Amino acid sequence: MEMSFRWYGESDPVTLDYIRQIPAMKGIVSAIYDIPAGEVWPVEDIIKLKQQIESMNLRLNVIESVPVHEEIKLGRPTRDKWIANYKKTLQNLAEAGVYTVCYNFMPVFDWTRSELDAPLPDGSNSLKYDEKTVTTLDPLSGELTLPGWDLSYQTDELQQIMEEYRGISEAQLMDNLIYFLEEVIPTATAAGVKMAIHPDDPPWGIFGLPRVVTNVDSVRKILSAVDADENGITFCTGSYGADPANDLHEIVKAAAGRIHFVHARNVKWTGEKSFQETSHSIHDGSLDMVGVMQTLIQEGYSGPIRPDHGRMIWGETGRPGYGLYDRALGAAYLNGIMDTIHQKQ
């Protein structure tokens, strides 16, 4: 697999110079963050980002992400305009030499947690999701904001969008996703771009909003609905693994050959629909990271992988989940697992 690292651009306190010092680091996962959702990414901007990364002897191997406009998710009559823009961005990415796109179809909110710096027994802190706490939160109050959320909506507009979603069933949202895929995958195929849908995080409904990328059944439905190699998934151990009912090995096998990107992180189950993120180690979390890595290798996966959300350790501060130190430890841990498995083959 190609060890990779998420980088948020020049404003990221974790610099490319730091990232390239992590052993066996090859790829950078990034995006153009100042373009509004739905607008076309200019090819010259993509090339500039790519060249900046290549100047550090790294490779821009995954775009995470090209956001899907809410009007597409809602299935509004205007969605075809935004889908056309999405297709053009995919073509521009291919022209610039970038061929993997991680995206999600989560309504309104990206990954959601109830606490950004929950303490762990070892003195570090990490992201935590507690279902009871989340049910008491009002996302319209403006008091709850998380990295990755699209904050461009004003409160009135956000309330209107959330009301629209409450009238949409999971089946309808899945239909809107399939419509999107039927439109964009032929363009992706022609351009040689792999589309990798990220699971909902957490993999259940929040704030009364529907969610449809949650388990092995949804993976099978998405892949079979548009049966093309370019229509694939991002296999995120922490998102799927937050639900103890999900068998990670089953998901890997169900999506074999159509996994285009891997997010690796561990979580500790703390109650019903509740969890806290831990180190990557099997000794800290509830997920068998060694076994999952072994299954990925057995099923032939060799693409990009990145250590996902890390703890804040050794006094580091910064973007929650995206510090340097624990993600670097995670990369080393994952590389050790992979080296050991390959040595035994």
CSV table of C-alpha atoms in Angstrom, one decimal, residues 35-36 91 112 187 198 213:
chain,number,residue,atom,x,y,z
A,35,ILE,CA,-13.4,26.9,-3.8
A,36,PRO,CA,-17.1,26.9,-2.8
A,91,GLN,CA,-11.9,16.0,-16.1
A,112,THR,CA,-19.7,14.6,13.8
A,187,THR,CA,-17.1,10.8,-17.1
A,198,HIS,CA,-16.6,7.6,2.2
A,213,VAL,CA,-23.5,4.7,3.5
